[in-house]
Amino acid sequence: MTFQESFEKMRSLEQDLTFLSAKTEFDESNIPFKEKNLGIQNQDGIYTNLGLLLSDQCKHTIKVAVFNGETQNVFQDRNEFTGSLFKQMHEVYSYIDFRNQKHSNFSGLKRIDKRDYPEVAIREALLNLIIHREYSYSASSFIRMYTDQIEFTSIGGLLKGITLEDIQLGISVCRNPKLANIFYRLKLIEAYGTGIQKILDSYSESKIKPQFVTTENAFKIILPNLNYQKKSIKIMEDTIIYDCPENKILEFAKTHTQFTRKDVQDTFNLSQTTCGRILNRMKEEGQISQHGKGKNTFYILNEKK
């Protein structure tokens, strides 16, 4: 018997337990909730640590933080989810799903919707966080949402003898086999070792891929935002400009005594609105000056002092 298997079977220090969330989960799957058969109680009627995890009094929590940007400098929101692992699972998924925005693009007349993160990847990363973490430690699991990615960090590295390459090949040695078996019976997971592959498959058509990071005491899944655009790329209406447009217009202005908006628009293939916006910004920054009115409006390059 391994240490972790014995941990699931060990007597819970808390015995005043209720199972409202667990019973609801079982009822919805039409499976009888029998505490001794599930390993929630031992043969003497004593609640085990597995029972504590599934009870409404579960001591372990999941903390979720949302940041405005690519770093942790600016908090947008944070929450800590408590109660039965079933309750945490549903509430955390809903919390993330609410923030998993949908973006639309058009291919001809057809609109194509794409969410920031594949729903299957969110689901499998969350289930991995819950099922495979090391519950003999009291620290919380963490989920951090940034503008460009979401990270799922659970306590407990890979089990001895298992490598990162192994789990990416679908090899799985479950840290909490009784807990995993209950999730399997409830059809929350299909089989051991398939979650990581499902995450990878959900990004199969994307150039950016999920990352997996492991240390001696932690395991992290990083899901990239499929709709994220780097700050160096400016999106203006339907035109994506990768190089600074002001620099191109400045070079153009150096070879012209004066020029009009239409001159710039035609030269750089810009829309009227986008071109006007760029010229106004350049004017406000003192790079160019505007002269004339209406159809006779033209611009000249300002001399550097």
PDB file of C-alpha atoms in Angstrom:
ATOM      1  CA  MET A   1       0.000   0.000   0.000  1.00  0.00           C
ATOM      2  CA  THR A   2       1.471   3.374  -0.993  1.00  0.00           C
ATOM      3  CA  PHE A   3       1.433   6.408   1.268  1.00  0.00           C
ATOM      4  CA  GLN A   4      -1.148   8.207  -0.856  1.00  0.00           C
ATOM      5  CA  GLU A   5      -3.472   5.200  -0.943  1.00  0.00           C
ATOM      6  CA  SER A   6      -3.182   4.999   2.838  1.00  0.00           C
ATOM      7  CA  PHE A   7      -3.940   8.733   3.068  1.00  0.00           C
ATOM      8  CA  GLU A   8      -7.257   8.236   1.275  1.00  0.00           C
ATOM      9  CA  LYS A   9      -8.114   5.403   3.677  1.00  0.00           C
ATOM     10  CA  MET A  10      -6.863   7.098   6.833  1.00  0.00           C
ATOM     11  CA  ARG A  11      -9.310   8.275   9.463  1.00  0.00           C
ATOM     12  CA  SER A  12     -10.394  11.875   8.957  1.00  0.00           C
ATOM     13  CA  LEU A  13      -9.664  14.178  11.877  1.00  0.00           C
ATOM     14  CA  GLU A  14     -13.082  15.736  11.203  1.00  0.00           C
ATOM     15  CA  GLN A  15     -15.992  13.348  11.751  1.00  0.00           C
ATOM     16  CA  ASP A  16     -18.958  15.725  11.815  1.00  0.00           C
ATOM     17  CA  LEU A  17     -19.445  15.566   8.039  1.00  0.00           C
ATOM     18  CA  THR A  18     -22.360  16.151   5.686  1.00  0.00           C
ATOM     19  CA  PHE A  19     -22.622  15.261   1.989  1.00  0.00           C
ATOM     20  CA  LEU A  20     -25.303  17.448   0.427  1.00  0.00           C
ATOM     21  CA  SER A  21     -23.209  18.324  -2.661  1.00  0.00           C
ATOM     22  CA  ALA A  22     -21.976  14.761  -3.118  1.00  0.00           C
ATOM     23  CA  LYS A  23     -25.458  13.277  -2.854  1.00  0.00           C
ATOM     24  CA  THR A  24     -26.744  15.766  -5.430  1.00  0.00           C
ATOM     25  CA  GLU A  25     -23.924  14.775  -7.803  1.00  0.00           C
ATOM     26  CA  PHE A  26     -24.727  11.075  -7.393  1.00  0.00           C
ATOM     27  CA  ASP A  27     -28.479  11.613  -7.722  1.00  0.00           C
ATOM     28  CA  GLU A  28     -28.022  13.441 -11.018  1.00  0.00           C
ATOM     29  CA  SER A  29     -26.086  10.425 -12.327  1.00  0.00           C
ATOM     30  CA  ASN A  30     -28.624   7.933 -10.928  1.00  0.00           C
ATOM     31  CA  ILE A  31     -25.931   6.238  -8.842  1.00  0.00           C
ATOM     32  CA  PRO A  32     -26.621   5.159  -5.225  1.00  0.00           C
ATOM     33  CA  PHE A  33     -24.622   7.089  -2.651  1.00  0.00           C
ATOM     34  CA  LYS A  34     -23.280   4.314  -0.398  1.00  0.00           C
ATOM     35  CA  GLU A  35     -20.607   5.672   1.890  1.00  0.00           C
ATOM     36  CA  LYS A  36     -18.888   2.396   2.822  1.00  0.00           C
ATOM     37  CA  ASN A  37     -18.847   1.046  -0.735  1.00  0.00           C
ATOM     38  CA  LEU A  38     -17.271   4.271  -2.013  1.00  0.00           C
ATOM     39  CA  GLY A  39     -14.551   4.368   0.628  1.00  0.00           C
ATOM     40  CA  ILE A  40     -16.018   7.429   2.316  1.00  0.00           C
ATOM     41  CA  GLN A  41     -16.422   5.355   5.481  1.00  0.00           C
ATOM     42  CA  ASN A  42     -14.367   2.407   6.624  1.00  0.00           C
ATOM     43  CA  GLN A  43     -15.884  -0.868   7.840  1.00  0.00           C
ATOM     44  CA  ASP A  44     -16.211   0.580  11.343  1.00  0.00           C
ATOM     45  CA  GLY A  45     -18.322   3.488  10.106  1.00  0.00           C
ATOM     46  CA  ILE A  46     -15.492   6.019  10.547  1.00  0.00           C
ATOM     47  CA  TYR A  47     -15.158   8.720   7.922  1.00  0.00           C
ATOM     48  CA  THR A  48     -11.929   8.585   5.914  1.00  0.00           C
ATOM     49  CA  ASN A  49      -9.894  11.384   4.359  1.00  0.00           C
ATOM     50  CA  LEU A  50     -11.627  10.549   1.093  1.00  0.00           C
ATOM     51  CA  GLY A  51     -14.904  11.249   2.862  1.00  0.00           C
ATOM     52  CA  LEU A  52     -13.564  14.591   4.062  1.00  0.00           C
ATOM     53  CA  LEU A  53     -12.641  15.602   0.491  1.00  0.00           C
ATOM     54  CA  LEU A  54     -16.148  14.890  -0.788  1.00  0.00           C
ATOM     55  CA  SER A  55     -17.921  16.326   2.256  1.00  0.00           C
ATOM     56  CA  ASP A  56     -19.363  19.827   2.575  1.00  0.00           C
ATOM     57  CA  GLN A  57     -16.699  20.444   5.259  1.00  0.00           C
ATOM     58  CA  CYS A  58     -13.685  19.818   2.967  1.00  0.00           C
ATOM     59  CA  LYS A  59     -10.705  21.836   4.258  1.00  0.00           C
ATOM     60  CA  HIS A  60      -8.921  22.135   0.930  1.00  0.00           C
ATOM     61  CA  THR A  61      -9.724  25.080  -1.343  1.00  0.00           C
ATOM     62  CA  ILE A  62      -9.072  26.406  -4.849  1.00  0.00           C
ATOM     63  CA  LYS A  63      -7.986  30.023  -5.173  1.00  0.00           C
ATOM     64  CA  VAL A  64      -8.573  31.854  -8.452  1.00  0.00           C
ATOM     65  CA  ALA A  65      -7.032  35.218  -9.321  1.00  0.00           C
ATOM     66  CA  VAL A  66      -7.717  37.308 -12.422  1.00  0.00           C
ATOM     67  CA  PHE A  67      -5.091  39.835 -13.546  1.00  0.00           C
ATOM     68  CA  ASN A  68      -5.380  42.730 -15.961  1.00  0.00           C
ATOM     69  CA  GLY A  69      -2.396  42.124 -18.191  1.00  0.00           C
ATOM     70  CA  GLU A  70       0.394  39.582 -18.618  1.00  0.00           C
ATOM     71  CA  THR A  71       1.789  40.003 -15.085  1.00  0.00           C
ATOM     72  CA  GLN A  72       0.477  40.024 -11.524  1.00  0.00           C
ATOM     73  CA  ASN A  73       0.855  43.794 -11.165  1.00  0.00           C
ATOM     74  CA  VAL A  74      -2.859  44.636 -11.438  1.00  0.00           C
ATOM     75  CA  PHE A  75      -5.555  42.499  -9.772  1.00  0.00           C
ATOM     76  CA  GLN A  76      -8.915  42.436 -11.511  1.00  0.00           C
ATOM     77  CA  ASP A  77     -10.678  39.916  -9.307  1.00  0.00           C
ATOM     78  CA  ARG A  78      -9.989  37.066  -6.903  1.00  0.00           C
ATOM     79  CA  ASN A  79     -12.009  34.347  -5.195  1.00  0.00           C
ATOM     80  CA  GLU A  80     -11.532  31.305  -2.995  1.00  0.00           C
ATOM     81  CA  PHE A  81     -13.791  28.304  -3.520  1.00  0.00           C
ATOM     82  CA  THR A  82     -14.635  26.039  -0.604  1.00  0.00           C
ATOM     83  CA  GLY A  83     -16.802  23.042   0.264  1.00  0.00           C
ATOM     84  CA  SER A  84     -17.031  19.614  -1.326  1.00  0.00           C
ATOM     85  CA  LEU A  85     -14.720  18.976  -4.274  1.00  0.00           C
ATOM     86  CA  PHE A  86     -17.862  18.582  -6.376  1.00  0.00           C
ATOM     87  CA  LYS A  87     -19.080  22.034  -5.363  1.00  0.00           C
ATOM     88  CA  GLN A  88     -15.660  23.558  -6.027  1.00  0.00           C
ATOM     89  CA  MET A  89     -15.510  21.854  -9.432  1.00  0.00           C
ATOM     90  CA  HIS A  90     -18.807  23.333 -10.619  1.00  0.00           C
ATOM     91  CA  GLU A  91     -18.265  26.807  -9.148  1.00  0.00           C
ATOM     92  CA  VAL A  92     -14.717  27.194 -10.427  1.00  0.00           C
ATOM     93  CA  TYR A  93     -15.674  26.028 -13.919  1.00  0.00           C
ATOM     94  CA  SER A  94     -18.566  28.527 -14.028  1.00  0.00           C
ATOM     95  CA  TYR A  95     -16.264  31.301 -12.781  1.00  0.00           C
ATOM     96  CA  ILE A  96     -13.722  30.629 -15.545  1.00  0.00           C
ATOM     97  CA  ASP A  97     -16.333  29.972 -18.218  1.00  0.00           C
ATOM     98  CA  PHE A  98     -17.937  33.360 -17.545  1.00  0.00           C
ATOM     99  CA  ARG A  99     -14.593  35.010 -18.330  1.00  0.00           C
ATOM    100  CA  ASN A 100     -13.821  32.792 -21.327  1.00  0.00           C
ATOM    101  CA  GLN A 101     -14.761  35.369 -23.937  1.00  0.00           C
ATOM    102  CA  LYS A 102     -15.985  34.641 -27.431  1.00  0.00           C
ATOM    103  CA  HIS A 103     -14.538  36.484 -30.443  1.00  0.00           C
ATOM    104  CA  SER A 104     -16.023  36.493 -33.931  1.00  0.00           C
ATOM    105  CA  ASN A 105     -14.313  36.633 -37.313  1.00  0.00           C
ATOM    106  CA  PHE A 106     -15.743  36.410 -40.786  1.00  0.00           C
ATOM    107  CA  SER A 107     -14.744  34.084 -43.606  1.00  0.00           C
ATOM    108  CA  GLY A 108     -16.664  35.463 -46.550  1.00  0.00           C
ATOM    109  CA  LEU A 109     -20.252  35.659 -45.379  1.00  0.00           C
ATOM    110  CA  LYS A 110     -19.777  33.057 -42.656  1.00  0.00           C
ATOM    111  CA  ARG A 111     -19.185  34.139 -39.077  1.00  0.00           C
ATOM    112  CA  ILE A 112     -16.683  32.036 -37.110  1.00  0.00           C
ATOM    113  CA  ASP A 113     -16.824  32.201 -33.306  1.00  0.00           C
ATOM    114  CA  LYS A 114     -13.794  31.227 -31.222  1.00  0.00           C
ATOM    115  CA  ARG A 115     -13.501  31.360 -27.455  1.00  0.00           C
ATOM    116  CA  ASP A 116     -10.294  32.410 -25.729  1.00  0.00           C
ATOM    117  CA  TYR A 117      -9.777  28.888 -24.418  1.00  0.00           C
ATOM    118  CA  PRO A 118     -11.146  25.551 -25.671  1.00  0.00           C
ATOM    119  CA  GLU A 119     -13.821  24.433 -23.227  1.00  0.00           C
ATOM    120  CA  VAL A 120     -12.473  20.883 -23.176  1.00  0.00           C
ATOM    121  CA  ALA A 121      -9.022  22.199 -22.181  1.00  0.00           C
ATOM    122  CA  ILE A 122     -10.481  24.190 -19.273  1.00  0.00           C
ATOM    123  CA  ARG A 123     -12.485  21.172 -18.148  1.00  0.00           C
ATOM    124  CA  GLU A 124      -9.592  18.698 -18.282  1.00  0.00           C
ATOM    125  CA  ALA A 125      -7.116  21.081 -16.640  1.00  0.00           C
ATOM    126  CA  LEU A 126      -9.567  21.708 -13.792  1.00  0.00           C
ATOM    127  CA  LEU A 127     -10.273  17.993 -13.302  1.00  0.00           C
ATOM    128  CA  ASN A 128      -6.527  17.301 -13.294  1.00  0.00           C
ATOM    129  CA  LEU A 129      -6.107  19.985 -10.636  1.00  0.00           C
ATOM    130  CA  ILE A 130      -8.744  18.344  -8.415  1.00  0.00           C
ATOM    131  CA  ILE A 131      -8.066  14.646  -8.926  1.00  0.00           C
ATOM    132  CA  HIS A 132      -4.265  14.532  -8.986  1.00  0.00           C
ATOM    133  CA  ARG A 133      -3.242  17.032  -6.323  1.00  0.00           C
ATOM    134  CA  GLU A 134      -1.462  16.012  -3.122  1.00  0.00           C
ATOM    135  CA  TYR A 135      -4.083  16.344  -0.382  1.00  0.00           C
ATOM    136  CA  SER A 136      -1.774  15.446   2.498  1.00  0.00           C
ATOM    137  CA  TYR A 137      -0.653  19.095   2.300  1.00  0.00           C
ATOM    138  CA  SER A 138      -3.070  21.835   3.342  1.00  0.00           C
ATOM    139  CA  ALA A 139      -2.032  24.488   0.804  1.00  0.00           C
ATOM    140  CA  SER A 140      -4.631  25.617  -1.748  1.00  0.00           C
ATOM    141  CA  SER A 141      -4.552  24.887  -5.449  1.00  0.00           C
ATOM    142  CA  PHE A 142      -4.153  28.002  -7.596  1.00  0.00           C
ATOM    143  CA  ILE A 143      -5.638  29.148 -10.885  1.00  0.00           C
ATOM    144  CA  ARG A 144      -4.319  32.398 -12.340  1.00  0.00           C
ATOM    145  CA  MET A 145      -5.957  34.084 -15.311  1.00  0.00           C
ATOM    146  CA  TYR A 146      -3.883  36.588 -17.314  1.00  0.00           C
ATOM    147  CA  THR A 147      -4.680  38.425 -20.520  1.00  0.00           C
ATOM    148  CA  ASP A 148      -2.583  35.984 -22.540  1.00  0.00           C
ATOM    149  CA  GLN A 149      -2.951  32.695 -20.646  1.00  0.00           C
ATOM    150  CA  ILE A 150      -4.468  30.778 -17.745  1.00  0.00           C
ATOM    151  CA  GLU A 151      -2.427  28.683 -15.317  1.00  0.00           C
ATOM    152  CA  PHE A 152      -3.595  25.710 -13.208  1.00  0.00           C
ATOM    153  CA  THR A 153      -1.156  24.923 -10.388  1.00  0.00           C
ATOM    154  CA  SER A 154      -1.699  21.976  -8.059  1.00  0.00           C
ATOM    155  CA  ILE A 155       0.268  20.803  -5.054  1.00  0.00           C
ATOM    156  CA  GLY A 156       2.350  17.691  -5.648  1.00  0.00           C
ATOM    157  CA  GLY A 157       4.773  17.005  -8.467  1.00  0.00           C
ATOM    158  CA  LEU A 158       4.787  13.876 -10.582  1.00  0.00           C
ATOM    159  CA  LEU A 159       4.865  10.556  -8.749  1.00  0.00           C
ATOM    160  CA  LYS A 160       8.232   8.841  -8.465  1.00  0.00           C
ATOM    161  CA  GLY A 161       9.285   7.133 -11.684  1.00  0.00           C
ATOM    162  CA  ILE A 162       6.927   9.152 -13.918  1.00  0.00           C
ATOM    163  CA  THR A 163       8.283  11.865 -16.220  1.00  0.00           C
ATOM    164  CA  LEU A 164       6.645  14.745 -18.055  1.00  0.00           C
ATOM    165  CA  GLU A 165       7.216  12.884 -21.313  1.00  0.00           C
ATOM    166  CA  ASP A 166       5.402   9.875 -19.871  1.00  0.00           C
ATOM    167  CA  ILE A 167       2.192  11.751 -19.083  1.00  0.00           C
ATOM    168  CA  GLN A 168       2.217  13.424 -22.497  1.00  0.00           C
ATOM    169  CA  LEU A 169       2.249   9.903 -23.962  1.00  0.00           C
ATOM    170  CA  GLY A 170      -0.825   9.023 -21.912  1.00  0.00           C
ATOM    171  CA  ILE A 171       0.911   7.074 -19.129  1.00  0.00           C
ATOM    172  CA  SER A 172      -0.823   7.727 -15.833  1.00  0.00           C
ATOM    173  CA  VAL A 173      -0.195   6.601 -12.259  1.00  0.00           C
ATOM    174  CA  CYS A 174      -3.014   8.083 -10.217  1.00  0.00           C
ATOM    175  CA  ARG A 175      -2.135   9.781  -6.949  1.00  0.00           C
ATOM    176  CA  ASN A 176      -5.693   9.441  -5.604  1.00  0.00           C
ATOM    177  CA  PRO A 177      -7.088   6.227  -7.126  1.00  0.00           C
ATOM    178  CA  LYS A 178     -10.261   6.072  -5.014  1.00  0.00           C
ATOM    179  CA  LEU A 179     -11.091   9.699  -5.761  1.00  0.00           C
ATOM    180  CA  ALA A 180     -10.397   9.143  -9.463  1.00  0.00           C
ATOM    181  CA  ASN A 181     -12.576   6.034  -9.464  1.00  0.00           C
ATOM    182  CA  ILE A 182     -15.520   8.023  -8.067  1.00  0.00           C
ATOM    183  CA  PHE A 183     -15.102  10.695 -10.752  1.00  0.00           C
ATOM    184  CA  TYR A 184     -14.923   7.890 -13.324  1.00  0.00           C
ATOM    185  CA  ARG A 185     -18.145   6.304 -12.059  1.00  0.00           C
ATOM    186  CA  LEU A 186     -19.852   9.701 -12.282  1.00  0.00           C
ATOM    187  CA  LYS A 187     -18.593   9.993 -15.904  1.00  0.00           C
ATOM    188  CA  LEU A 188     -16.699  13.180 -15.086  1.00  0.00           C
ATOM    189  CA  ILE A 189     -13.577  11.548 -16.529  1.00  0.00           C
ATOM    190  CA  GLU A 190     -13.451   8.877 -19.241  1.00  0.00           C
ATOM    191  CA  ALA A 191     -10.304   7.001 -18.359  1.00  0.00           C
ATOM    192  CA  TYR A 192      -7.012   7.537 -16.563  1.00  0.00           C
ATOM    193  CA  GLY A 193      -4.329   9.303 -18.572  1.00  0.00           C
ATOM    194  CA  THR A 194      -6.558  10.832 -21.274  1.00  0.00           C
ATOM    195  CA  GLY A 195      -6.872  14.371 -19.901  1.00  0.00           C
ATOM    196  CA  ILE A 196      -3.489  15.689 -21.040  1.00  0.00           C
ATOM    197  CA  GLN A 197      -4.009  14.306 -24.554  1.00  0.00           C
ATOM    198  CA  LYS A 198      -7.436  15.957 -24.743  1.00  0.00           C
ATOM    199  CA  ILE A 199      -5.848  19.282 -23.829  1.00  0.00           C
ATOM    200  CA  LEU A 200      -3.215  18.868 -26.549  1.00  0.00           C
ATOM    201  CA  ASP A 201      -5.840  17.809 -29.100  1.00  0.00           C
ATOM    202  CA  SER A 202      -7.949  20.901 -28.372  1.00  0.00           C
ATOM    203  CA  TYR A 203      -4.999  23.063 -29.550  1.00  0.00           C
ATOM    204  CA  SER A 204      -4.157  20.878 -32.574  1.00  0.00           C
ATOM    205  CA  GLU A 205      -5.128  23.563 -35.090  1.00  0.00           C
ATOM    206  CA  SER A 206      -3.320  26.346 -33.239  1.00  0.00           C
ATOM    207  CA  LYS A 207       0.315  27.420 -33.589  1.00  0.00           C
ATOM    208  CA  ILE A 208       0.481  28.146 -29.864  1.00  0.00           C
ATOM    209  CA  LYS A 209       0.419  25.093 -27.610  1.00  0.00           C
ATOM    210  CA  PRO A 210      -0.270  24.328 -23.946  1.00  0.00           C
ATOM    211  CA  GLN A 211       2.702  23.980 -21.622  1.00  0.00           C
ATOM    212  CA  PHE A 212       3.266  21.579 -18.733  1.00  0.00           C
ATOM    213  CA  VAL A 213       5.656  22.459 -15.929  1.00  0.00           C
ATOM    214  CA  THR A 214       6.592  20.165 -13.060  1.00  0.00           C
ATOM    215  CA  THR A 215       8.711  20.603  -9.956  1.00  0.00           C
ATOM    216  CA  GLU A 216       9.244  18.325  -6.972  1.00  0.00           C
ATOM    217  CA  ASN A 217       6.198  19.769  -5.203  1.00  0.00           C
ATOM    218  CA  ALA A 218       3.926  21.212  -7.903  1.00  0.00           C
ATOM    219  CA  PHE A 219       2.446  20.603 -11.337  1.00  0.00           C
ATOM    220  CA  LYS A 220       1.306  23.410 -13.636  1.00  0.00           C
ATOM    221  CA  ILE A 221      -0.756  23.424 -16.821  1.00  0.00           C
ATOM    222  CA  ILE A 222      -0.553  26.614 -18.903  1.00  0.00           C
ATOM    223  CA  LEU A 223      -3.249  27.220 -21.513  1.00  0.00           C
ATOM    224  CA  PRO A 224      -2.552  30.028 -24.027  1.00  0.00           C
ATOM    225  CA  ASN A 225      -5.317  32.437 -25.035  1.00  0.00           C
ATOM    226  CA  LEU A 226      -6.199  31.635 -28.665  1.00  0.00           C
ATOM    227  CA  ASN A 227      -7.497  35.168 -29.319  1.00  0.00           C
ATOM    228  CA  TYR A 228      -4.656  37.089 -27.704  1.00  0.00           C
ATOM    229  CA  GLN A 229      -2.835  39.650 -29.820  1.00  0.00           C
ATOM    230  CA  LYS A 230       0.573  40.914 -28.760  1.00  0.00           C
ATOM    231  CA  LYS A 231       0.701  44.603 -27.879  1.00  0.00           C
ATOM    232  CA  SER A 232       3.132  45.229 -30.734  1.00  0.00           C
ATOM    233  CA  ILE A 233       0.336  44.385 -33.158  1.00  0.00           C
ATOM    234  CA  LYS A 234      -2.173  47.215 -33.526  1.00  0.00           C
ATOM    235  CA  ILE A 235      -5.601  46.356 -34.842  1.00  0.00           C
ATOM    236  CA  MET A 236      -7.422  49.219 -36.514  1.00  0.00           C
ATOM    237  CA  GLU A 237     -10.787  48.321 -37.961  1.00  0.00           C
ATOM    238  CA  ASP A 238     -10.209  45.590 -40.559  1.00  0.00           C
ATOM    239  CA  THR A 239      -6.552  46.473 -41.179  1.00  0.00           C
ATOM    240  CA  ILE A 240      -3.748  44.876 -39.097  1.00  0.00           C
ATOM    241  CA  ILE A 241      -0.634  47.044 -39.080  1.00  0.00           C
ATOM    242  CA  TYR A 242       2.489  45.215 -37.845  1.00  0.00           C
ATOM    243  CA  ASP A 243       4.926  48.112 -38.329  1.00  0.00           C
ATOM    244  CA  CYS A 244       4.470  51.529 -36.795  1.00  0.00           C
ATOM    245  CA  PRO A 245       2.394  53.449 -39.404  1.00  0.00           C
ATOM    246  CA  GLU A 246       3.640  56.834 -38.183  1.00  0.00           C
ATOM    247  CA  ASN A 247       7.212  55.954 -39.173  1.00  0.00           C
ATOM    248  CA  LYS A 248       6.157  55.066 -42.710  1.00  0.00           C
ATOM    249  CA  ILE A 249       4.174  58.295 -43.075  1.00  0.00           C
ATOM    250  CA  LEU A 250       7.076  60.345 -41.697  1.00  0.00           C
ATOM    251  CA  GLU A 251       9.377  58.875 -44.344  1.00  0.00           C
ATOM    252  CA  PHE A 252       6.728  59.668 -46.962  1.00  0.00           C
ATOM    253  CA  ALA A 253       6.405  63.266 -45.681  1.00  0.00           C
ATOM    254  CA  LYS A 254      10.150  63.862 -45.959  1.00  0.00           C
ATOM    255  CA  THR A 255       9.930  63.504 -49.739  1.00  0.00           C
ATOM    256  CA  HIS A 256       6.794  65.656 -50.138  1.00  0.00           C
ATOM    257  CA  THR A 257       6.526  69.392 -49.503  1.00  0.00           C
ATOM    258  CA  GLN A 258       2.876  68.879 -48.607  1.00  0.00           C
ATOM    259  CA  PHE A 259       0.435  65.979 -48.796  1.00  0.00           C
ATOM    260  CA  THR A 260      -3.251  65.191 -48.303  1.00  0.00           C
ATOM    261  CA  ARG A 261      -5.062  62.491 -46.392  1.00  0.00           C
ATOM    262  CA  LYS A 262      -5.918  60.791 -49.695  1.00  0.00           C
ATOM    263  CA  ASP A 263      -2.249  60.747 -50.671  1.00  0.00           C
ATOM    264  CA  VAL A 264      -1.448  58.761 -47.525  1.00  0.00           C
ATOM    265  CA  GLN A 265      -4.556  56.620 -47.821  1.00  0.00           C
ATOM    266  CA  ASP A 266      -3.731  55.540 -51.388  1.00  0.00           C
ATOM    267  CA  THR A 267       0.003  55.115 -50.775  1.00  0.00           C
ATOM    268  CA  PHE A 268      -0.371  52.808 -47.781  1.00  0.00           C
ATOM    269  CA  ASN A 269      -3.715  51.205 -48.664  1.00  0.00           C
ATOM    270  CA  LEU A 270      -5.485  52.428 -45.524  1.00  0.00           C
ATOM    271  CA  SER A 271      -9.173  52.991 -44.956  1.00  0.00           C
ATOM    272  CA  GLN A 272     -10.348  56.605 -44.704  1.00  0.00           C
ATOM    273  CA  THR A 273     -11.165  56.284 -40.992  1.00  0.00           C
ATOM    274  CA  THR A 274      -7.885  54.573 -40.091  1.00  0.00           C
ATOM    275  CA  CYS A 275      -5.848  57.091 -42.069  1.00  0.00           C
ATOM    276  CA  GLY A 276      -7.628  60.033 -40.431  1.00  0.00           C
ATOM    277  CA  ARG A 277      -7.038  58.557 -36.982  1.00  0.00           C
ATOM    278  CA  ILE A 278      -3.293  58.140 -37.602  1.00  0.00           C
ATOM    279  CA  LEU A 279      -2.902  61.637 -39.007  1.00  0.00           C
ATOM    280  CA  ASN A 280      -4.780  63.154 -36.057  1.00  0.00           C
ATOM    281  CA  ARG A 281      -2.519  61.332 -33.616  1.00  0.00           C
ATOM    282  CA  MET A 282       0.586  62.498 -35.470  1.00  0.00           C
ATOM    283  CA  LYS A 283      -0.765  66.045 -35.429  1.00  0.00           C
ATOM    284  CA  GLU A 284      -1.419  65.886 -31.668  1.00  0.00           C
ATOM    285  CA  GLU A 285       2.131  64.620 -31.120  1.00  0.00           C
ATOM    286  CA  GLY A 286       3.529  67.552 -33.126  1.00  0.00           C
ATOM    287  CA  GLN A 287       4.992  65.426 -35.904  1.00  0.00           C
ATOM    288  CA  ILE A 288       2.947  67.107 -38.642  1.00  0.00           C
ATOM    289  CA  SER A 289       0.778  70.208 -38.929  1.00  0.00           C
ATOM    290  CA  GLN A 290      -2.557  70.648 -40.700  1.00  0.00           C
ATOM    291  CA  HIS A 291      -3.335  73.537 -43.064  1.00  0.00           C
ATOM    292  CA  GLY A 292      -6.340  74.622 -45.126  1.00  0.00           C
ATOM    293  CA  LYS A 293      -9.960  73.621 -44.690  1.00  0.00           C
ATOM    294  CA  GLY A 294     -12.374  71.051 -46.145  1.00  0.00           C
ATOM    295  CA  LYS A 295     -11.304  69.632 -49.492  1.00  0.00           C
ATOM    296  CA  ASN A 296      -8.262  71.926 -49.486  1.00  0.00           C
ATOM    297  CA  THR A 297      -6.823  70.435 -46.276  1.00  0.00           C
ATOM    298  CA  PHE A 298      -3.173  69.355 -46.489  1.00  0.00           C
ATOM    299  CA  TYR A 299      -0.360  68.433 -44.116  1.00  0.00           C
ATOM    300  CA  ILE A 300       3.322  69.311 -43.871  1.00  0.00           C
ATOM    301  CA  LEU A 301       6.164  67.784 -41.882  1.00  0.00           C
ATOM    302  CA  ASN A 302       7.165  69.819 -38.836  1.00  0.00           C
ATOM    303  CA  GLU A 303      10.823  70.765 -38.599  1.00  0.00           C
ATOM    304  CA  LYS A 304      12.669  69.291 -35.612  1.00  0.00           C
ATOM    305  CA  LYS A 305      13.930  71.999 -33.273  1.00  0.00           C
TER     306      LYS A 305
END
